[in-house]
PDB file of C-alpha atoms and ligand atoms in Angstrom:
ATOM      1  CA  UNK A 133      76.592   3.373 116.792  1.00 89.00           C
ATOM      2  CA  UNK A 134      75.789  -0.660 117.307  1.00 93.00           C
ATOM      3  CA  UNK A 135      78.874  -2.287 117.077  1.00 97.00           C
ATOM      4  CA  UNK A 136      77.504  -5.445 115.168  1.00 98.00           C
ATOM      5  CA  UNK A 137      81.314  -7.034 114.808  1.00 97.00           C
ATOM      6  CA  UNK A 138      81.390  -7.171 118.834  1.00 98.00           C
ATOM      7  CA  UNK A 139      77.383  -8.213 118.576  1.00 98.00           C
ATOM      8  CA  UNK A 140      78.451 -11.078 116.138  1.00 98.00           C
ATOM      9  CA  UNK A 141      81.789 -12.003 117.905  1.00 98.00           C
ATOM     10  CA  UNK A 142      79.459 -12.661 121.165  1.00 98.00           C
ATOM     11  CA  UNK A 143      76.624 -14.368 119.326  1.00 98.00           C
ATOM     12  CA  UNK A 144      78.832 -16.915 117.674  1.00 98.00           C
ATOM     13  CA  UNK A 145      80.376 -17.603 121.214  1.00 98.00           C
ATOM     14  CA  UNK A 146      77.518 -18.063 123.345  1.00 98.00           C
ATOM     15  CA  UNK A 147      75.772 -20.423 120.897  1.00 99.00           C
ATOM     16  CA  UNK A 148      78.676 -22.755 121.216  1.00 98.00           C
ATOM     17  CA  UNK A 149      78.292 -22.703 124.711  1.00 98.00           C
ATOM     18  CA  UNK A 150      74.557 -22.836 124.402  1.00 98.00           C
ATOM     19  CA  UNK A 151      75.282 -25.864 122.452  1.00 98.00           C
ATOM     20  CA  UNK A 152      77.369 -27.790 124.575  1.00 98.00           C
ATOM     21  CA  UNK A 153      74.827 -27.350 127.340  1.00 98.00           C
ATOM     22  CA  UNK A 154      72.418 -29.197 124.829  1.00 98.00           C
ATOM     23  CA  UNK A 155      74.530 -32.105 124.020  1.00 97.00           C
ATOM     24  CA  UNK A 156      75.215 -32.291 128.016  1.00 96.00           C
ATOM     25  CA  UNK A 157      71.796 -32.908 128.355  1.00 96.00           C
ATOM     26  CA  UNK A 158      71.207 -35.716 126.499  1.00 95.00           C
ATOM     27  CA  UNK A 159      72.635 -38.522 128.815  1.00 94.00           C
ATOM     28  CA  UNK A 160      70.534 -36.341 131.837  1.00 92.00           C
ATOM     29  CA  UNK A 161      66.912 -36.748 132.496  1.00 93.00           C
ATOM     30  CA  UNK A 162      64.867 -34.565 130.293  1.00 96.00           C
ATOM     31  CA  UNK A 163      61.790 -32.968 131.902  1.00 97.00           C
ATOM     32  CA  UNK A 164      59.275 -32.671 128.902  1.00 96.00           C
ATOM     33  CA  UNK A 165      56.079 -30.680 129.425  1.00 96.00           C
ATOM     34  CA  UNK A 166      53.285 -29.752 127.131  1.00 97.00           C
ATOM     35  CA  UNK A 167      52.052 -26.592 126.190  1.00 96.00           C
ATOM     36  CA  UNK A 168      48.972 -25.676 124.054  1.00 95.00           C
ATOM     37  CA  UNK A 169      48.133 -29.192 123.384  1.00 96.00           C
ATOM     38  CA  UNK A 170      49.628 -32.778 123.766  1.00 96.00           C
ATOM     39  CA  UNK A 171      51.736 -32.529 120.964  1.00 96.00           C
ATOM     40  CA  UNK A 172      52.954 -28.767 121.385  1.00 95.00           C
ATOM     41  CA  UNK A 173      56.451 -29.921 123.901  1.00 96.00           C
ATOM     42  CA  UNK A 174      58.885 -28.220 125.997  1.00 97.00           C
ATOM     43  CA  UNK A 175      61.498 -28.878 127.924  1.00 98.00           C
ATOM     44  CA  UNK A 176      63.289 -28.056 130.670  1.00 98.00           C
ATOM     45  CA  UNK A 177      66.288 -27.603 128.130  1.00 98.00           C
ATOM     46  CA  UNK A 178      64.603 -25.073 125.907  1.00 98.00           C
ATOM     47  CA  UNK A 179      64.019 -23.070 128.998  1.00 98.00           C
ATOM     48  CA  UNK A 180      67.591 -22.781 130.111  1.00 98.00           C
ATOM     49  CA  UNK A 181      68.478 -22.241 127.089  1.00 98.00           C
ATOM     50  CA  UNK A 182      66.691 -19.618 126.405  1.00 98.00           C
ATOM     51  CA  UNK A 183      67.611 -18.137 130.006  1.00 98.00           C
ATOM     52  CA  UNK A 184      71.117 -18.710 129.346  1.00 98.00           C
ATOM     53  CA  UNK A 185      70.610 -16.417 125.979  1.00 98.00           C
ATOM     54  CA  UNK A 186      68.765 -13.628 128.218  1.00 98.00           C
ATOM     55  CA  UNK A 187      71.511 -13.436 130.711  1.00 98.00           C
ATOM     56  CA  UNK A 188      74.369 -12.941 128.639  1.00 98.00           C
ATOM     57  CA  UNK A 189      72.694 -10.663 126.022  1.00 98.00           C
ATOM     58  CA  UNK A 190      71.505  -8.749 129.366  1.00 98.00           C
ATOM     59  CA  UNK A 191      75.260  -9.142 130.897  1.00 98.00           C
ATOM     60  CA  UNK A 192      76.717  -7.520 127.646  1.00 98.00           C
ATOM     61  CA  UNK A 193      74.032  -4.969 126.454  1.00 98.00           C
ATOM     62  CA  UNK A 194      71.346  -3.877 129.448  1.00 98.00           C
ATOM     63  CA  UNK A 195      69.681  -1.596 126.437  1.00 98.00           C
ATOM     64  CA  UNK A 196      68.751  -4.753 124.361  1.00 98.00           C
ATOM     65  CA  UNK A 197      65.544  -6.285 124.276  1.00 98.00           C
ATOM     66  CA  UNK A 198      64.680 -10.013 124.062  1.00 98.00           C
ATOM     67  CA  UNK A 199      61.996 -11.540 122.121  1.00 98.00           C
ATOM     68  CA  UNK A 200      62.118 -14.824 122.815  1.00 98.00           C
ATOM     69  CA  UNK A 201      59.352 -18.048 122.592  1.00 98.00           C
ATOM     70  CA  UNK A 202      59.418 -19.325 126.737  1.00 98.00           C
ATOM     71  CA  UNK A 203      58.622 -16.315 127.067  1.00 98.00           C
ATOM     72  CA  UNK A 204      61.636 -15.074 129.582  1.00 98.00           C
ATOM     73  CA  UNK A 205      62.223 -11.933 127.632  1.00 98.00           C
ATOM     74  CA  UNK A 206      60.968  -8.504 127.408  1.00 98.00           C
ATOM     75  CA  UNK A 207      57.197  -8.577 126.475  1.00 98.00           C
ATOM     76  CA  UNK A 208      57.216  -6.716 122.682  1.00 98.00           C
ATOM     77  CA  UNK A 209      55.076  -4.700 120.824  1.00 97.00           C
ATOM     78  CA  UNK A 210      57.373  -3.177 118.756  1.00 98.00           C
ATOM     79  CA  UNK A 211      60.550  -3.782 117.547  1.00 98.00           C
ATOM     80  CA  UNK A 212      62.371  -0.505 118.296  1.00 98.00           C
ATOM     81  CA  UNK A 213      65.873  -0.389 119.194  1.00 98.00           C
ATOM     82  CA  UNK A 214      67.820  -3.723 119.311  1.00 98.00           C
ATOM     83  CA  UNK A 215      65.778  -6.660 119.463  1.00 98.00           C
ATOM     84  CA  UNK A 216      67.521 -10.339 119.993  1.00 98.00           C
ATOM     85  CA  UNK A 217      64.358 -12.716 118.424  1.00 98.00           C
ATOM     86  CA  UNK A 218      65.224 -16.135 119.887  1.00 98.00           C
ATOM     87  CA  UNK A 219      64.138 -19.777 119.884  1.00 98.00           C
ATOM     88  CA  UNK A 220      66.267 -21.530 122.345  1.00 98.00           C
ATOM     89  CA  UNK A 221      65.090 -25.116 120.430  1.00 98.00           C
ATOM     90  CA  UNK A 222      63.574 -25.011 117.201  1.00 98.00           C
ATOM     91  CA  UNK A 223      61.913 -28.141 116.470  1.00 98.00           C
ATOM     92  CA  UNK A 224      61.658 -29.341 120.704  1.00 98.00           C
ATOM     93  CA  UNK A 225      59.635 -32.613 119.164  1.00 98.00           C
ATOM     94  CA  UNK A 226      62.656 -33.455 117.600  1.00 98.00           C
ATOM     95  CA  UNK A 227      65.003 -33.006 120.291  1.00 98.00           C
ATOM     96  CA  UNK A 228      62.505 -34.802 122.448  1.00 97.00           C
ATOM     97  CA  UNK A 229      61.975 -38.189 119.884  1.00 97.00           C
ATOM     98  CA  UNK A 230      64.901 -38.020 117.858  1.00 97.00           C
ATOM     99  CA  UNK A 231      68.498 -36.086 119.806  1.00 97.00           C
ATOM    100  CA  UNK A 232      68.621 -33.878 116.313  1.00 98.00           C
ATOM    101  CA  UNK A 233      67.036 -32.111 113.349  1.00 98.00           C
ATOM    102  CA  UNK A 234      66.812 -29.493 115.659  1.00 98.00           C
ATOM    103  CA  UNK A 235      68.339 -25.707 116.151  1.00 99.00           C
ATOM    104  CA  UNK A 236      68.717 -22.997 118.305  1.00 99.00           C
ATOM    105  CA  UNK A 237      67.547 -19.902 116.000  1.00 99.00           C
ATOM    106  CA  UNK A 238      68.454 -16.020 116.524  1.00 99.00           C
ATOM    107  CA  UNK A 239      67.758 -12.908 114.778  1.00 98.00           C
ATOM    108  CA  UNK A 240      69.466  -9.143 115.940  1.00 98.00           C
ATOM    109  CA  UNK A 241      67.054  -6.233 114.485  1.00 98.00           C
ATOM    110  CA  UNK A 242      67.593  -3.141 114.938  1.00 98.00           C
ATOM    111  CA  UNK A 243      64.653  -0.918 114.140  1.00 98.00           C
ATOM    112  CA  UNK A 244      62.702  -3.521 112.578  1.00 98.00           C
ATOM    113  CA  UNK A 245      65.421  -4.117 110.126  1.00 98.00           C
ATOM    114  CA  UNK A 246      67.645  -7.669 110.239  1.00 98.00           C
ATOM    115  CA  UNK A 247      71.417  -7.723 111.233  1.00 98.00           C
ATOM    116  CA  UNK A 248      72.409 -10.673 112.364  1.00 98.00           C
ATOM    117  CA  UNK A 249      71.110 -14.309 111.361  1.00 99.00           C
ATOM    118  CA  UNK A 250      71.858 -17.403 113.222  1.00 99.00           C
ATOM    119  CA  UNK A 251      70.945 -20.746 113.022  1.00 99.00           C
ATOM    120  CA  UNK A 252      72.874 -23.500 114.884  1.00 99.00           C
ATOM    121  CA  UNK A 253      72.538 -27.221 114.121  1.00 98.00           C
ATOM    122  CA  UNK A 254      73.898 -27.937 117.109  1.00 98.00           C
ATOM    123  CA  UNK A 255      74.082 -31.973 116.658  1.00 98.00           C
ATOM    124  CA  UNK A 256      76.198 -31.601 113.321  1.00 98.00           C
ATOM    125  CA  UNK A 257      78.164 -28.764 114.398  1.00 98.00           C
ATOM    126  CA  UNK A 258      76.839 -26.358 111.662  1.00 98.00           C
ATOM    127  CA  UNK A 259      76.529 -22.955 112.657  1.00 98.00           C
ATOM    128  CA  UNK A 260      74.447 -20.832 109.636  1.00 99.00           C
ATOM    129  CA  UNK A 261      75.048 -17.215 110.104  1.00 99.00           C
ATOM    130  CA  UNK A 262      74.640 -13.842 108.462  1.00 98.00           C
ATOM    131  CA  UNK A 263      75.679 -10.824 108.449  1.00 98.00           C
ATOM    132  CA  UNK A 264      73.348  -7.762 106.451  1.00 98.00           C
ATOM    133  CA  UNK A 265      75.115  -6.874 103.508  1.00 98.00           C
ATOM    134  CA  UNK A 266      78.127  -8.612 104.531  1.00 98.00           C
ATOM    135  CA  UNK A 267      77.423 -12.372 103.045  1.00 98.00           C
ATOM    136  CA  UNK A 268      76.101 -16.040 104.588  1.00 98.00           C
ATOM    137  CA  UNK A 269      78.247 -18.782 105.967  1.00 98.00           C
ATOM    138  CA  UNK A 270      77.928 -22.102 106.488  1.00 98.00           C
ATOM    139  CA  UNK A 271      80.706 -22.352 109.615  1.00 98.00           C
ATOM    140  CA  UNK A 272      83.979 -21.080 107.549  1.00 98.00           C
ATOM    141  CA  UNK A 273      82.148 -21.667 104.274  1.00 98.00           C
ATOM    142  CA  UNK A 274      80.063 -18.422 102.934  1.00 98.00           C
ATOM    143  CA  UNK A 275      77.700 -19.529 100.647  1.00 98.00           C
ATOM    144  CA  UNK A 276      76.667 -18.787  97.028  1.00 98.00           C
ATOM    145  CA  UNK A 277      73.913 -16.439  95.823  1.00 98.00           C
ATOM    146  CA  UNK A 278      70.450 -18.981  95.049  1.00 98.00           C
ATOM    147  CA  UNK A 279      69.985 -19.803  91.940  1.00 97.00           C
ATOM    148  CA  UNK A 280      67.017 -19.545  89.705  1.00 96.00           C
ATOM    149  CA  UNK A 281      64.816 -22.907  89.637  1.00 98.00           C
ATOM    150  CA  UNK A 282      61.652 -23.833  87.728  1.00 97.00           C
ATOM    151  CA  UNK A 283      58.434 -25.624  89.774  1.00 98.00           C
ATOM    152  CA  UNK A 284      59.291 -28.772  88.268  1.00 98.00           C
ATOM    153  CA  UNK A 285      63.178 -29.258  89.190  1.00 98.00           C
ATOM    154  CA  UNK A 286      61.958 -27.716  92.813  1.00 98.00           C
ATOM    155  CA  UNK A 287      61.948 -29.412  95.985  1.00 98.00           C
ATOM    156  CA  UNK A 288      59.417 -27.953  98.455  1.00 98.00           C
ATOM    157  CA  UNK A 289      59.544 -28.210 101.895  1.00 98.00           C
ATOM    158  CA  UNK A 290      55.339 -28.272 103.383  1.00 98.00           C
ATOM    159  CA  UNK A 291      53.995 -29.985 106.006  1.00 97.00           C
ATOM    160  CA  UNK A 292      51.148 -32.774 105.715  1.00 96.00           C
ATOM    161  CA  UNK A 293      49.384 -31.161 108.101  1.00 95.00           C
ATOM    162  CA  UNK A 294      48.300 -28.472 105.761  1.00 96.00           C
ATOM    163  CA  UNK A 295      47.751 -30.826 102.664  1.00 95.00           C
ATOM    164  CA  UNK A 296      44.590 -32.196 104.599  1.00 96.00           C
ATOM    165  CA  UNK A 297      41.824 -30.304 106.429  1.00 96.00           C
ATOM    166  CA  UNK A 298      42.510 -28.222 108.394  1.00 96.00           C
ATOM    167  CA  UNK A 299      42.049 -24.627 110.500  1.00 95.00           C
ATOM    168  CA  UNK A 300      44.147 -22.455 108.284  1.00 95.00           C
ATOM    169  CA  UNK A 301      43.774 -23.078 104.346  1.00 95.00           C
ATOM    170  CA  UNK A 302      41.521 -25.064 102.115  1.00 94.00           C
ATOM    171  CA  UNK A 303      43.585 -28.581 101.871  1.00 92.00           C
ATOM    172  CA  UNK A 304      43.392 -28.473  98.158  1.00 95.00           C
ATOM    173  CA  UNK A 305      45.132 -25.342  97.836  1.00 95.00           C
ATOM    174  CA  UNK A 306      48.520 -26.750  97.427  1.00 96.00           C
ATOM    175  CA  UNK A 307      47.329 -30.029  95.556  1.00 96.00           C
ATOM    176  CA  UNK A 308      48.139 -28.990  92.209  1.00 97.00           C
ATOM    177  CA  UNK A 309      51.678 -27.352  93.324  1.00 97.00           C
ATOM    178  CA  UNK A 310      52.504 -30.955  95.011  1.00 98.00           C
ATOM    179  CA  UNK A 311      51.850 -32.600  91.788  1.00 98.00           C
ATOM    180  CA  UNK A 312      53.759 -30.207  89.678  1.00 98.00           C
ATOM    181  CA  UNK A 313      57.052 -30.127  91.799  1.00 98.00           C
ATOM    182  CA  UNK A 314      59.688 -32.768  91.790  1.00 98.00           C
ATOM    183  CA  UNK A 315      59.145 -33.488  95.557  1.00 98.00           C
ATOM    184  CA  UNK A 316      58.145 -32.365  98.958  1.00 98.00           C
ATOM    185  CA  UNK A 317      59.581 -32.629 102.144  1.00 98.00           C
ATOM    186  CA  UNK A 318      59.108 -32.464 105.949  1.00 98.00           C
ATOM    187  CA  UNK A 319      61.433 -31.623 108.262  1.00 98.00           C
ATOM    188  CA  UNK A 320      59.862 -30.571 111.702  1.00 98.00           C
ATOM    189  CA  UNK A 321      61.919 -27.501 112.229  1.00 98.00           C
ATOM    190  CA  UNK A 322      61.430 -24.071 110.465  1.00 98.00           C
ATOM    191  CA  UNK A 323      65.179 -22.784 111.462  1.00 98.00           C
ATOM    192  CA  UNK A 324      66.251 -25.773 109.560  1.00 98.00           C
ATOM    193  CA  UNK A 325      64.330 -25.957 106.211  1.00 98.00           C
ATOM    194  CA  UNK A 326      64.916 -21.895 106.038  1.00 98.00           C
ATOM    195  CA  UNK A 327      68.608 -23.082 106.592  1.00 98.00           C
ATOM    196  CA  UNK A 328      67.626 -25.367 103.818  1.00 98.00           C
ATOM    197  CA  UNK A 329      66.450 -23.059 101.606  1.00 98.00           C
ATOM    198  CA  UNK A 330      69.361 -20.867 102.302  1.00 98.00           C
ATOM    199  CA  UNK A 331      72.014 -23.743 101.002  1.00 98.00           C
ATOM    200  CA  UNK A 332      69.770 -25.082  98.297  1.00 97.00           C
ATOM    201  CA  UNK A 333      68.978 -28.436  99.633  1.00 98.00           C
ATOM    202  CA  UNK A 334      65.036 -26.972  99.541  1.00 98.00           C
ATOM    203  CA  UNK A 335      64.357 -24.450  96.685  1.00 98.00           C
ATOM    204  CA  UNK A 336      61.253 -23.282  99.163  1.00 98.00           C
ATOM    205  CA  UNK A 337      59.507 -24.067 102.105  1.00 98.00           C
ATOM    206  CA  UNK A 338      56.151 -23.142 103.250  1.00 98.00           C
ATOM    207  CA  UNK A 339      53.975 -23.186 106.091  1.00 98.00           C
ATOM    208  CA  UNK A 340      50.622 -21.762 107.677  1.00 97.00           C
ATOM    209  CA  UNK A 341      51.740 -20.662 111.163  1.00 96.00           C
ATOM    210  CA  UNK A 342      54.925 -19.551 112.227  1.00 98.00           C
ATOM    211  CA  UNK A 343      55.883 -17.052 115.324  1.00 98.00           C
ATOM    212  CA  UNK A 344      58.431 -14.470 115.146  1.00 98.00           C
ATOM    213  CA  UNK A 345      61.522 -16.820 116.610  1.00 98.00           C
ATOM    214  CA  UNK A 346      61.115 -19.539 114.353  1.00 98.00           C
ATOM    215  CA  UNK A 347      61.641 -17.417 111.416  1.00 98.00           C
ATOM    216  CA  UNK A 348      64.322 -14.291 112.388  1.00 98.00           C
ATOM    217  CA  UNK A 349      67.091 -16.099 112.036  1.00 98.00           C
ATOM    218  CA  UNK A 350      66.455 -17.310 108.800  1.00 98.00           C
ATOM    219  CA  UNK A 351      64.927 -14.693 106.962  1.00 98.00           C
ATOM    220  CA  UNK A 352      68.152 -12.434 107.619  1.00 98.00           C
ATOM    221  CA  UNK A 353      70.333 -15.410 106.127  1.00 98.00           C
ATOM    222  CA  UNK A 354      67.905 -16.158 102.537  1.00 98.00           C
ATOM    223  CA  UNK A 355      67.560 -12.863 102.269  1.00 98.00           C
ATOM    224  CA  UNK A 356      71.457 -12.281 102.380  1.00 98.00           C
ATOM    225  CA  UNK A 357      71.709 -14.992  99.789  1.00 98.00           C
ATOM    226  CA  UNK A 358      69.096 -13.296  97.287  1.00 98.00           C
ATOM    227  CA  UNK A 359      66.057 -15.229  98.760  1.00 98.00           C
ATOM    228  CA  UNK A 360      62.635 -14.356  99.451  1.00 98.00           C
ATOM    229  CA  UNK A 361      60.944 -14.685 102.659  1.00 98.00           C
ATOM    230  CA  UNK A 362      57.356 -12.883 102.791  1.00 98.00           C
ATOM    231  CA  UNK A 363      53.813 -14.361 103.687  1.00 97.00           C
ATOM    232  CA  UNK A 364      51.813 -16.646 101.196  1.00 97.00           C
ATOM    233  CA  UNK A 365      51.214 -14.112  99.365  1.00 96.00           C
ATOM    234  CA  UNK A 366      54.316 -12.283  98.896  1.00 97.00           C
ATOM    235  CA  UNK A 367      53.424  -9.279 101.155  1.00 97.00           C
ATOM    236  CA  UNK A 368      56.157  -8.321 103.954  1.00 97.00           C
ATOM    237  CA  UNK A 369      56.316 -10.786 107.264  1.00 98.00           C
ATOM    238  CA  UNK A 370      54.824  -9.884 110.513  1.00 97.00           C
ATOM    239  CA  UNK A 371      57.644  -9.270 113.199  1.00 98.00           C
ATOM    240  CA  UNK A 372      55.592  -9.000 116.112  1.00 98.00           C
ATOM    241  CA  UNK A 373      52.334 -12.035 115.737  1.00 98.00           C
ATOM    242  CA  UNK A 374      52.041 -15.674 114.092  1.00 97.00           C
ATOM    243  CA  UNK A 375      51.686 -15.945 110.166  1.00 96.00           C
ATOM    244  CA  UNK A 376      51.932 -17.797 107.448  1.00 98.00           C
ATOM    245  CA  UNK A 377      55.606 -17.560 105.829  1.00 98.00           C
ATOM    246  CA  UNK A 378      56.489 -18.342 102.355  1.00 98.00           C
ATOM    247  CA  UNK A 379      60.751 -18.880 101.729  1.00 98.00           C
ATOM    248  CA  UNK A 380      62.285 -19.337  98.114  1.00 98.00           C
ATOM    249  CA  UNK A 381      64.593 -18.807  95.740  1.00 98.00           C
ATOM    250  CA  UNK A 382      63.565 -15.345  93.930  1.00 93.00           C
ATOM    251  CA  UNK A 383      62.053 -16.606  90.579  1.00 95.00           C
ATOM    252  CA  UNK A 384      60.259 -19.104  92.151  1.00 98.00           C
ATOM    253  CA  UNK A 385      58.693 -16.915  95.040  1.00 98.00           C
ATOM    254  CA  UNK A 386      56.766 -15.640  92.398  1.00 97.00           C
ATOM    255  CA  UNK A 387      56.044 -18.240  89.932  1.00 97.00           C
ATOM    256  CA  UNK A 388      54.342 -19.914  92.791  1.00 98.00           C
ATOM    257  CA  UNK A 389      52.198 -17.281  94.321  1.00 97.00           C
ATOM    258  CA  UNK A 390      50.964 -16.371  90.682  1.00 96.00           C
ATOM    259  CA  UNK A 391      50.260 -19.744  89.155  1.00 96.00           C
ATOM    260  CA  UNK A 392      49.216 -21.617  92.766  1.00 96.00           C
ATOM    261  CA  UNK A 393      48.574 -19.810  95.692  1.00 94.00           C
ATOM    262  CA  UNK A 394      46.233 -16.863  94.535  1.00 88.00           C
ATOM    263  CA  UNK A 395      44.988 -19.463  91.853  1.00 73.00           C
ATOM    264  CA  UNK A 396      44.095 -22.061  94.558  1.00 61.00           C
ATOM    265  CA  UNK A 397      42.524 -18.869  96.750  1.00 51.00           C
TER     266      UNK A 397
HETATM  267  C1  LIG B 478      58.067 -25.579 115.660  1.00 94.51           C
HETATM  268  C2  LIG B 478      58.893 -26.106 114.514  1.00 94.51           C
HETATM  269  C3  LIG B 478      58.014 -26.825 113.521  1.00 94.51           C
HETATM  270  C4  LIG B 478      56.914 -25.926 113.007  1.00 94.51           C
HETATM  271  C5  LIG B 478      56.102 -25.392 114.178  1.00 94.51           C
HETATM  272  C6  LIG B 478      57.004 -24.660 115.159  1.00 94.51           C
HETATM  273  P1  LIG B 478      59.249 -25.384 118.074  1.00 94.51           P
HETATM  274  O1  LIG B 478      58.883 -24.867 116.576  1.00 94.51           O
HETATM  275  O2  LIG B 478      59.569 -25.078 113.833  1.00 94.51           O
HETATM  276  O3  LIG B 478      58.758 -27.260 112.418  1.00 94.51           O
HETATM  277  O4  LIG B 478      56.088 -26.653 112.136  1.00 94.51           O
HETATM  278  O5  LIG B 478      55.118 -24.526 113.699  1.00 94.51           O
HETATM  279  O6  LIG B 478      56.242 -24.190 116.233  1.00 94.51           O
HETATM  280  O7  LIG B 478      58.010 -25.292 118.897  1.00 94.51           O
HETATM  281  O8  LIG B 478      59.788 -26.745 117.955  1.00 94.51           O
HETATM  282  O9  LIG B 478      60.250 -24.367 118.492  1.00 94.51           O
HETATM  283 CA1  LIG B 479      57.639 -24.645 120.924  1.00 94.51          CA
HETATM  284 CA1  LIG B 480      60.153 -22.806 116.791  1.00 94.51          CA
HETATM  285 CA1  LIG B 481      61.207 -23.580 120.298  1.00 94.51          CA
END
């Protein structure tokens, strides 16, 4: 049997430390690279970071595997067994530009299934976590079930990138949803606005391209609180390759994919 209190006890720990190793680092010299184009940054923070996750998870539990986005993990295909989904920085352009709105995001599965949700706002001290079946904190604080909201009291979280041409979705698909809501918003890391989503300060946040890390985390803790986290169109997230990802409140999940997104298709 997984022992998911020891699990959680050892997550909670390690992102602390993983944490203090990030503040550390901002009066060093950061080493920022690029990846698949100018704008798509690393650094040599995320790196050890996510190294520092692989050795202790490896330390503790040899049987585990690692999933995580620099790639120092196990290679997956599958996510049988226990599967740690990790991104050491969530939102590296704004660690790079800006020292916050950033995270470090992890997701335990077991069997495809979500356990154990992290996300750790590691400037403001704010660890999100869940537990399956066992509730959603906010560091000591567990947090309320989401309520119901209608389109026009909701705030929607969606990047201008996808509001003008571009590779993945007719532009105009989310004009008339933009109009309707009472406002959108931007923040440049997916760990955060599904954090966001999970406390209420978004009632949904949605996006064209997402990997596996950027999202385990999260989904485990809206889900916990009654949310819904599926692709645009409401079908069930894939675990193992880039999608599109669609969180809400419940209500709302669907009153948007009924009256916008299959409308705008
Ligand atoms: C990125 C952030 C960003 C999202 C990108 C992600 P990274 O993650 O979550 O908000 O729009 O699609 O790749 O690269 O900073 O970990
Ligand atoms: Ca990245
Ligand atoms: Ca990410
Ligand atoms: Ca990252």
């Amino acid at each position: 049997m997984t022992n998911w209190i020891e699990i959680d006890t050892y997550a909670k720990e390690w992102l602390k430390e993983a944490g203090d190793r990030i503040k550390e680092s901002f009066t060093g010299k950061l080493n920022v690279q690029t990846k698949s184009n100018a704008n798509d940054l690393v650094t040599n923070i995320d790196k050890e970071t996510e190294q520092y996750f692989i050795c202790k998870i490896k330390e503790s539990y040899p049987e585990h595997r690692v999933f995580g986005e620099e790639g120092f993990g196990d290679v997956i295909e599958n996510l049988k067994g226990v599967v740690w989904i990790i991104d050491p920085i969530d939102g590296t352009m704004n660690f790079v530009h800006q020292q916050r709105n950033f995270a470090i995001s992890i997701g335990v599965y077991e069997d495809g299934i979500g356990k154990l949700g992290y996300i750790y706002d590691v400037v403001l001290d704010e660890l999100y976590h869940a537990k399956s079946g066992e509730g959603a904190y906010l560091n000591e604080a567990k947090l309320p079930k989401l309520e119901e909201v209608s389109v026009d009291k909701a705030i929607v979280s969606l990047n201008a990138t996808w509001v003008t041409p571009n590779k993945r979705i007719d532009h105009q698909t989310f004009t008339p949803l933009v109009k309707d809501v009472r406002g959108t918003r931007s923040y440049g890391s997916a760990a955060l606005e599904l954090a966001y989503v999970a406390t209420g300060r978004l009632d949904a946040y949605i996006t064209m391209r997402l990997s596996p890390w950027d999202f385990a985390g999260g989904k485990v803790l809206v889900e916990e609180l009654g949310g819904k986290v599926t692709d645009l169109y409401g079908n069930e997230l894939d675990m193992i390759n880039k999608s599109p990802m669609f969180a809400s409140k419940p209500g709302l999940h669907q009153e948007i994919i009924e009256k916008y997104i299959k409308n705008g298709k």
